[in-house]
Each structure stands twice: as C-alpha cells, then as structure tokens.
C-alpha cells in the first residue's frame, strides 16, 4: 500500500515522514504537560483537538499537572495506506518510552497518579488522514484570509479567526491525526 501512495504522491518520503511524526510525538507530550494543546493544533483533527483540550482542562480543574520525563520515540514506521472516496488514511506504528505521572499542581513533589520510578514502553498506531490528492494541490499548513474580516489565519484542516471568531474549513488539507490506538504497554521499575 505504501508503494501505491508513492505512485500517487511521488514526493512522499517514508523516512522524512517518520521523522516528522516523531517530532509531533515530542511536541504533543510537551504541550500535554503544559496543559495547552494549541502548539499541536496543526496536526490534530478538530475532534482530537477538542478531546485533548477537554482532558487537559479536566486535569487542571482537578488541581493536577501531568509530567513526562525521559521521553524517547525509539520506533516510528509507516505501516499502511489506503484511500476511501475523498480521504486518504495512513497508519503509523509508534513506540514511545517515558516516565509519566501526575502531581498536585500546588505541590509538585506529591505524585497523585503513576510513579516517578517507572519507565513505560507503549506501542501505538497513529491514524492519520488527509483529503485525497492533497499533495498534488499543495495542501498543508498555509496562510489564508478570514472570509469574515480579512485577518490573516494559519490553517490545516480548519482554524478559528483570532479576531472575529469565524471558522474556516479547508476543502484540501494535509495529514492530521484522527485517532490514537494503544496496542500494548510494558514497564520496568528503576531505582528509588
């Protein structure tokens, strides 16, 4: 299926794309810990962005803060591609290693969930989608003008104008993350 993708999109480079997804994982984990997913907006579908923002807000309301340490992405590979009607779908196999836990926001030494001394290795499938033929149409994060007020906007799948609040939805957009599927998780304890 990857060969069919390359025939449709000759500019697609597996290694380059895998490096891009690794960078997205690192950016997401940082944004998650900061409780602000806006730096990841360009590669998340509207539904994923809304879901993760709601979860981040709930964690804040609980007076907690997520923490991630020793983060690495030892494996990332393009797994499968398919096209259905006006959408293309790409599966990326990702392995993430990290220490992950939550602390009290006002008492960061007090762990309320997880364990600072455990390193997790988690295998995921990242499901991405884009509008069919987007590569040929130069889709991706690009500058647009708000159709309501004319203010400059940066858009991938959609965007909200910072000035007037109008939404702009792109007909042709580049790869965005639509689902994360956890396959398996292993862990080991380190010294205290």
Tab-separated table of C-alpha atoms in Angstrom:
chain	number	residue	atom	x	y	z
A	1	UNK	CA	0.000	0.000	0.000
A	2	UNK	CA	2.938	2.356	0.622
A	3	UNK	CA	4.084	1.847	-2.973
A	4	UNK	CA	0.612	2.897	-4.167
A	5	UNK	CA	0.892	6.003	-2.003
A	6	UNK	CA	4.278	6.825	-3.554
A	7	UNK	CA	2.821	6.402	-7.029
A	8	UNK	CA	0.043	8.877	-6.175
A	9	UNK	CA	2.372	11.193	-4.237
A	10	UNK	CA	5.955	10.920	-5.603
A	11	UNK	CA	7.154	13.488	-3.058
A	12	UNK	CA	6.224	11.198	-0.135
A	13	UNK	CA	9.384	10.105	1.697
A	14	UNK	CA	8.883	7.475	4.409
A	15	UNK	CA	11.952	8.390	6.474
A	16	UNK	CA	11.190	12.095	6.315
A	17	UNK	CA	7.568	11.460	7.308
A	18	UNK	CA	8.614	9.180	10.183
A	19	UNK	CA	10.908	11.955	11.466
A	20	UNK	CA	8.004	14.394	11.242
A	21	UNK	CA	5.749	12.073	13.288
A	22	UNK	CA	8.491	11.633	15.921
A	23	UNK	CA	8.656	15.424	16.227
A	24	UNK	CA	4.859	15.537	16.569
A	25	UNK	CA	5.016	12.985	19.425
A	26	UNK	CA	7.606	15.085	21.262
A	27	UNK	CA	5.622	18.284	20.682
A	28	UNK	CA	2.388	16.647	21.845
A	29	UNK	CA	3.922	15.349	25.077
A	30	UNK	CA	5.361	18.787	25.866
A	31	UNK	CA	2.045	20.518	25.121
A	32	UNK	CA	0.169	17.931	27.209
A	33	UNK	CA	2.409	18.606	30.211
A	34	UNK	CA	1.904	22.368	29.763
A	35	UNK	CA	-1.871	21.892	29.579
A	36	UNK	CA	-2.062	23.791	26.286
A	37	UNK	CA	-2.578	21.808	23.081
A	38	UNK	CA	-2.537	24.848	20.778
A	39	UNK	CA	1.043	24.125	19.551
A	40	UNK	CA	-0.305	20.804	18.193
A	41	UNK	CA	-3.369	22.249	16.506
A	42	UNK	CA	-1.874	21.991	13.023
A	43	UNK	CA	-1.676	18.175	13.096
A	44	UNK	CA	-4.853	17.295	15.047
A	45	UNK	CA	-8.339	16.886	13.621
A	46	UNK	CA	-10.978	19.148	15.158
A	47	UNK	CA	-12.342	16.213	17.178
A	48	UNK	CA	-8.926	15.183	18.531
A	49	UNK	CA	-8.038	18.774	19.411
A	50	UNK	CA	-11.336	19.241	21.269
A	51	UNK	CA	-10.995	15.898	23.080
A	52	UNK	CA	-7.435	16.516	24.270
A	53	UNK	CA	-8.225	20.084	25.323
A	54	UNK	CA	-11.195	18.862	27.379
A	55	UNK	CA	-8.991	16.253	29.062
A	56	UNK	CA	-6.278	18.849	29.778
A	57	UNK	CA	-8.867	21.225	31.271
A	58	UNK	CA	-10.274	18.446	33.478
A	59	UNK	CA	-6.782	17.687	34.803
A	60	UNK	CA	-6.281	21.397	35.597
A	61	UNK	CA	-9.673	21.582	37.336
A	62	UNK	CA	-8.624	18.603	39.475
A	63	UNK	CA	-5.588	20.628	40.590
A	64	UNK	CA	-3.199	18.237	38.874
A	65	UNK	CA	-0.395	18.510	36.329
A	66	UNK	CA	0.870	15.758	34.000
A	67	UNK	CA	4.612	15.135	33.959
A	68	UNK	CA	6.705	13.300	31.375
A	69	UNK	CA	10.417	12.575	31.733
A	70	UNK	CA	12.997	10.569	29.776
A	71	UNK	CA	10.852	10.752	26.649
A	72	UNK	CA	12.026	8.978	23.508
A	73	UNK	CA	10.493	7.573	20.324
A	74	UNK	CA	12.668	4.537	19.567
A	75	UNK	CA	10.422	3.267	16.799
A	76	UNK	CA	8.265	5.006	14.223
A	77	UNK	CA	7.375	3.464	10.887
A	78	UNK	CA	4.817	3.962	8.176
A	79	UNK	CA	2.605	0.908	8.371
A	80	UNK	CA	-0.268	1.110	5.879
A	81	UNK	CA	-2.024	3.496	3.481
A	82	UNK	CA	-5.449	3.364	1.886
A	83	UNK	CA	-7.866	5.647	0.095
A	84	UNK	CA	-11.625	5.675	0.521
A	85	UNK	CA	-13.644	8.126	-1.539
A	86	UNK	CA	-12.314	11.647	-0.851
A	87	UNK	CA	-9.955	10.740	2.047
A	88	UNK	CA	-6.551	9.072	2.356
A	89	UNK	CA	-5.665	7.159	5.533
A	90	UNK	CA	-2.198	6.418	6.857
A	91	UNK	CA	-1.289	4.218	9.816
A	92	UNK	CA	1.958	4.887	11.670
A	93	UNK	CA	3.350	2.371	14.172
A	94	UNK	CA	4.905	4.322	17.057
A	95	UNK	CA	6.745	3.192	20.193
A	96	UNK	CA	7.081	5.769	22.969
A	97	UNK	CA	9.242	5.341	26.073
A	98	UNK	CA	8.699	7.653	29.019
A	99	UNK	CA	8.178	8.188	32.695
A	100	UNK	CA	4.674	9.561	33.092
A	101	UNK	CA	2.788	10.557	36.192
A	102	UNK	CA	0.654	13.334	37.651
A	103	UNK	CA	1.434	15.645	40.529
A	104	UNK	CA	-0.568	18.148	42.524
A	105	UNK	CA	-0.297	21.488	40.754
A	106	UNK	CA	0.420	23.341	44.013
A	107	UNK	CA	2.626	20.594	45.476
A	108	UNK	CA	4.670	19.210	42.564
A	109	UNK	CA	6.549	16.752	44.786
A	110	UNK	CA	3.315	14.905	45.594
A	111	UNK	CA	2.517	12.265	42.965
A	112	UNK	CA	-1.226	11.610	42.687
A	113	UNK	CA	-1.173	9.141	39.772
A	114	UNK	CA	1.574	6.950	38.345
A	115	UNK	CA	5.107	6.517	39.641
A	116	UNK	CA	8.266	8.559	39.010
A	117	UNK	CA	10.331	5.366	39.124
A	118	UNK	CA	8.570	3.501	36.317
A	119	UNK	CA	9.537	3.713	32.652
A	120	UNK	CA	6.763	2.752	30.245
A	121	UNK	CA	7.192	1.463	26.721
A	122	UNK	CA	3.929	1.972	24.837
A	123	UNK	CA	3.146	0.838	21.300
A	124	UNK	CA	0.551	2.798	19.363
A	125	UNK	CA	-0.963	3.050	15.925
A	126	UNK	CA	-1.391	6.692	14.972
A	127	UNK	CA	-4.206	7.012	12.439
A	128	UNK	CA	-3.786	9.996	10.121
A	129	UNK	CA	-5.991	11.271	7.352
A	130	UNK	CA	-5.911	13.890	4.641
A	131	UNK	CA	-8.096	14.914	1.749
A	132	UNK	CA	-7.417	12.723	-1.287
A	133	UNK	CA	-4.932	14.251	-3.690
A	134	UNK	CA	-3.790	16.879	-1.203
A	135	UNK	CA	-0.145	16.513	-2.181
A	136	UNK	CA	-0.948	17.465	-5.748
A	137	UNK	CA	-2.844	20.528	-4.552
A	138	UNK	CA	-0.078	21.705	-2.187
A	139	UNK	CA	-2.276	21.286	0.877
A	140	UNK	CA	-0.844	21.736	4.320
A	141	UNK	CA	-0.495	24.414	6.926
A	142	UNK	CA	-0.834	27.614	4.953
A	143	UNK	CA	-1.839	31.220	5.229
A	144	UNK	CA	-5.431	32.135	4.466
A	145	UNK	CA	-7.544	35.211	4.983
A	146	UNK	CA	-10.589	35.084	7.224
A	147	UNK	CA	-13.632	35.219	4.911
A	148	UNK	CA	-15.463	37.319	7.500
A	149	UNK	CA	-12.974	40.031	8.498
A	150	UNK	CA	-9.913	39.550	6.243
A	151	UNK	CA	-7.480	38.879	9.110
A	152	UNK	CA	-4.560	36.521	8.366
A	153	UNK	CA	-5.028	32.905	9.533
A	154	UNK	CA	-2.879	29.767	9.540
A	155	UNK	CA	-4.949	26.733	8.576
A	156	UNK	CA	-4.554	22.983	8.113
A	157	UNK	CA	-7.913	21.193	8.389
A	158	UNK	CA	-9.672	24.151	9.993
A	159	UNK	CA	-8.956	27.246	12.026
A	160	UNK	CA	-10.725	29.854	14.113
A	161	UNK	CA	-10.045	33.512	13.450
A	162	UNK	CA	-8.390	35.150	16.474
A	163	UNK	CA	-10.016	38.462	15.593
A	164	UNK	CA	-13.687	37.754	14.862
A	165	UNK	CA	-14.113	34.096	15.930
A	166	UNK	CA	-15.206	32.836	12.475
A	167	UNK	CA	-14.262	29.307	11.438
A	168	UNK	CA	-12.600	28.450	8.141
A	169	UNK	CA	-12.646	24.836	6.949
A	170	UNK	CA	-10.232	23.745	4.226
A	171	UNK	CA	-11.522	21.509	1.464
A	172	UNK	CA	-7.992	20.182	0.852
A	173	UNK	CA	-5.714	19.613	3.841
A	174	UNK	CA	-2.587	17.670	4.669
A	175	UNK	CA	-2.102	14.812	7.159
A	176	UNK	CA	-3.801	15.246	10.536
A	177	UNK	CA	-4.050	12.849	13.466
A	178	UNK	CA	-7.569	11.430	13.736
A	179	UNK	CA	-7.137	8.586	16.241
A	180	UNK	CA	-4.557	7.068	18.589
A	181	UNK	CA	-4.839	3.338	19.215
A	182	UNK	CA	-2.801	1.882	22.083
A	183	UNK	CA	-1.620	-1.650	21.261
A	184	UNK	CA	0.434	-2.711	24.260
A	185	UNK	CA	2.290	-1.302	27.219
A	186	UNK	CA	5.175	-2.719	29.201
A	187	UNK	CA	7.090	-1.122	32.047
A	188	UNK	CA	10.021	-1.578	34.339
A	189	UNK	CA	10.891	-0.017	37.659
A	190	UNK	CA	14.114	1.926	38.121
A	191	UNK	CA	15.941	2.722	41.371
A	192	UNK	CA	14.207	4.847	44.012
